[in-house]
Amino acid sequence: MIKIDRLKLKHCTLVCFLIVGLFGFKTACYGQIGFGLRVGGNISRASGNAFGANRMGYQLGGDLIFGLNSKMDIQVEPSYNLTRIRVNDNTASLSGGLSKGTRSLKYLNTPVYLKVNFTRKFSILGGLDLNMLLNDDAYKLNDGKPAFNSRTRIGYALGIDLGALYFRYRQFKKNNKIVDNWDAHIDQYQLGFKVRLF
């Protein structure tokens, strides 16, 4: 059974309003609407004293493309994202610390990009990234409190589309509640394949 709390419901509602708003906005714009699918892998690393080496994960999702003109689009990329980070043993003995090991964090992330098309196959993108942790109850600190934040976070993302290939860099802050790591952030590099359906 899927457990949906109020924070997750608010995030999903915000994403729906954003998409509906962009559909309404498109009538005053260029009028082109597109949809695509994407899949790929990622490498993630969290900053801060509690974290260590890079770890690999994956993401899959879709593209909603709203054409502004022949050179610019707004692109929304709702995705399921498995982010894996390595926790070292620096905080393992502290009450607000976390034991050593790799943690798999499952996110729903929704970046909203301004996309500039230089050619039909080459574009650059930049924008905000809303992300929400889906398995916030999976990992606990030594004192029994949740180790990672469940509240919707806003980060930023940059990207390149090159034909069927895409590259993304994402960063989002305050992802955890581990002692001395309130300002820690996750850096993620994504590489994958995309296909536009219409």
Coordinates of C-alpha atoms in Angstrom, one line a residue:
M1 CA 0.0 0.0 0.0
I2 CA 1.4 3.4 -1.0
K3 CA 1.7 5.8 1.9
I4 CA 1.1 9.5 0.9
D5 CA 1.5 12.1 3.6
R6 CA 0.5 15.8 3.3
L7 CA 3.9 17.0 2.2
K8 CA 4.0 14.5 -0.7
L9 CA 0.5 15.5 -1.6
K10 CA 1.4 19.2 -1.6
H11 CA 4.4 18.5 -3.9
C12 CA 2.3 16.5 -6.4
T13 CA -0.4 19.2 -6.3
L14 CA 2.2 21.9 -7.0
V15 CA 3.6 20.0 -9.9
C16 CA 0.1 19.5 -11.4
F17 CA -0.7 23.2 -11.0
L18 CA 2.6 24.0 -12.7
I19 CA 1.9 21.8 -15.6
V20 CA -1.7 23.0 -16.0
G21 CA -0.5 26.6 -15.8
L22 CA 2.1 26.0 -18.5
F23 CA -0.5 24.4 -20.7
G24 CA -2.6 27.5 -20.3
F25 CA 0.3 29.8 -20.8
K26 CA 1.2 28.2 -24.1
T27 CA -1.8 29.7 -25.8
A28 CA -0.2 33.1 -25.6
C29 CA 3.1 31.7 -26.8
Y30 CA 4.5 29.9 -29.8
G31 CA 1.9 27.1 -29.3
Q32 CA 4.2 24.0 -29.7
I33 CA 3.7 21.2 -27.2
G34 CA 5.8 18.1 -27.0
F35 CA 6.2 15.0 -24.9
G36 CA 9.1 12.6 -24.5
L37 CA 10.6 9.9 -22.3
R38 CA 14.1 9.6 -20.8
V39 CA 16.2 7.1 -18.9
G40 CA 19.7 7.2 -17.6
G41 CA 22.3 6.8 -14.9
N42 CA 23.7 9.2 -12.3
I43 CA 26.7 9.6 -10.1
S44 CA 26.0 11.4 -6.8
R45 CA 28.1 12.7 -3.9
A46 CA 27.0 14.5 -0.7
S47 CA 29.1 17.2 0.8
G48 CA 29.9 17.4 4.5
N49 CA 32.0 15.5 7.1
A50 CA 29.6 12.5 7.2
F51 CA 29.9 11.6 3.5
G52 CA 32.4 9.8 1.3
A53 CA 32.9 8.6 -2.2
N54 CA 30.6 8.9 -5.3
R55 CA 27.9 6.3 -5.8
M56 CA 25.8 5.4 -8.9
G57 CA 22.1 5.4 -9.3
Y58 CA 19.5 5.9 -12.1
Q59 CA 16.6 8.1 -13.1
L60 CA 13.6 7.7 -15.4
G61 CA 10.9 10.1 -16.4
G62 CA 9.4 12.3 -19.1
D63 CA 9.7 15.6 -20.8
L64 CA 6.9 18.1 -21.2
I65 CA 8.0 20.7 -23.8
F66 CA 6.2 24.1 -24.2
G67 CA 7.5 26.1 -27.2
L68 CA 8.0 29.8 -26.6
N69 CA 9.4 30.5 -30.1
S70 CA 11.6 28.7 -32.6
K71 CA 14.7 29.0 -30.4
M72 CA 13.4 28.8 -26.8
D73 CA 11.2 26.3 -24.9
I74 CA 10.1 25.7 -21.3
Q75 CA 10.8 22.1 -20.5
V76 CA 9.5 20.3 -17.4
E77 CA 11.1 16.9 -16.6
P78 CA 9.2 15.0 -13.9
S79 CA 11.4 12.0 -12.9
Y80 CA 11.8 9.2 -10.4
N81 CA 15.4 9.3 -9.2
L82 CA 17.4 6.8 -7.2
T83 CA 20.2 8.7 -5.6
R84 CA 22.9 6.7 -3.7
I85 CA 25.3 8.3 -1.3
R86 CA 28.1 6.9 0.9
V87 CA 28.1 7.6 4.6
N88 CA 31.4 7.3 6.3
D89 CA 32.0 6.5 10.0
N90 CA 32.8 10.0 11.2
T91 CA 29.5 10.4 13.0
A92 CA 28.8 6.7 13.8
S93 CA 29.4 7.2 17.6
L94 CA 27.3 10.4 18.0
S95 CA 23.6 10.4 19.0
G96 CA 22.8 12.6 16.0
G97 CA 25.0 10.6 13.7
L98 CA 24.5 7.8 11.2
S99 CA 26.3 4.5 10.8
K100 CA 28.6 3.8 7.9
G101 CA 27.2 2.5 4.6
T102 CA 25.6 3.4 1.3
R103 CA 22.1 4.9 1.5
S104 CA 19.6 4.7 -1.4
L105 CA 17.4 7.8 -1.5
K106 CA 14.3 7.7 -3.7
Y107 CA 13.3 11.1 -5.0
L108 CA 10.5 12.6 -7.1
N109 CA 12.2 15.5 -8.8
T110 CA 10.6 18.0 -11.1
P111 CA 13.1 20.4 -12.8
V112 CA 11.7 23.3 -14.8
Y113 CA 14.1 24.5 -17.4
L114 CA 14.4 27.4 -19.8
K115 CA 15.8 25.6 -22.9
V116 CA 17.8 27.4 -25.7
N117 CA 17.9 25.6 -29.0
F118 CA 21.0 26.3 -31.0
T119 CA 20.3 23.6 -33.6
R120 CA 17.7 20.9 -33.9
K121 CA 20.0 18.5 -32.0
F122 CA 21.9 20.8 -29.6
S123 CA 20.4 22.7 -26.7
I124 CA 21.4 24.1 -23.3
L125 CA 19.1 24.2 -20.3
G126 CA 19.0 25.8 -16.9
G127 CA 16.4 26.2 -14.2
L128 CA 15.0 25.3 -10.8
D129 CA 14.6 21.7 -9.5
L130 CA 11.9 20.8 -7.0
N131 CA 12.7 17.5 -5.3
M132 CA 10.9 15.4 -2.7
L133 CA 12.3 12.4 -0.8
L134 CA 9.9 9.4 -1.1
N135 CA 11.5 7.0 1.4
D136 CA 12.1 9.5 4.2
D137 CA 11.4 6.9 6.9
A138 CA 14.0 4.4 5.6
Y139 CA 17.0 5.6 7.5
K140 CA 17.3 6.7 11.1
L141 CA 19.9 8.6 13.1
N142 CA 21.4 6.8 16.2
D143 CA 18.9 8.7 18.3
G144 CA 16.0 7.3 16.3
K145 CA 15.1 10.5 14.4
P146 CA 14.8 10.5 10.6
A147 CA 18.2 11.0 8.9
F148 CA 17.0 12.7 5.8
N149 CA 14.6 15.6 5.1
S150 CA 11.2 14.8 3.6
R151 CA 10.2 18.4 2.9
T152 CA 10.2 19.5 -0.7
R153 CA 13.5 21.1 -1.5
I154 CA 14.4 23.6 -4.3
G155 CA 17.7 23.2 -6.0
Y156 CA 19.0 24.1 -9.4
A157 CA 19.9 22.2 -12.5
L158 CA 21.9 22.7 -15.7
G159 CA 21.9 20.6 -18.8
I160 CA 22.8 19.8 -22.4
D161 CA 20.7 18.0 -25.0
L162 CA 22.7 16.5 -27.8
G163 CA 20.4 14.5 -30.2
A164 CA 19.2 11.4 -28.3
L165 CA 21.7 12.0 -25.4
Y166 CA 21.3 14.2 -22.4
F167 CA 23.5 15.5 -19.6
R168 CA 22.3 17.1 -16.4
Y169 CA 24.0 18.6 -13.4
R170 CA 21.8 18.9 -10.3
Q171 CA 22.4 20.3 -6.8
F172 CA 20.0 20.5 -3.9
K173 CA 20.8 21.5 -0.3
K174 CA 19.9 20.6 3.3
N175 CA 19.1 17.0 2.4
N176 CA 19.9 15.5 5.8
K177 CA 19.7 15.9 9.6
I178 CA 23.0 14.4 10.5
V179 CA 25.0 16.4 13.0
D180 CA 27.1 19.2 11.6
N181 CA 25.7 18.7 8.1
W182 CA 22.7 21.0 8.0
D183 CA 24.2 22.8 5.0
A184 CA 25.3 19.7 3.2
H185 CA 24.2 19.3 -0.4
I186 CA 24.1 16.6 -3.0
D187 CA 25.8 17.1 -6.3
Q188 CA 24.5 14.8 -9.1
Y189 CA 25.7 14.2 -12.6
Q190 CA 23.2 12.5 -15.0
L191 CA 23.8 10.9 -18.4
G192 CA 21.2 9.1 -20.4
F193 CA 19.0 8.7 -23.5
K194 CA 15.8 10.5 -24.4
V195 CA 13.2 10.1 -27.1
R196 CA 10.6 12.6 -28.2
L197 CA 7.2 11.0 -28.9
F198 CA 5.5 14.1 -30.4

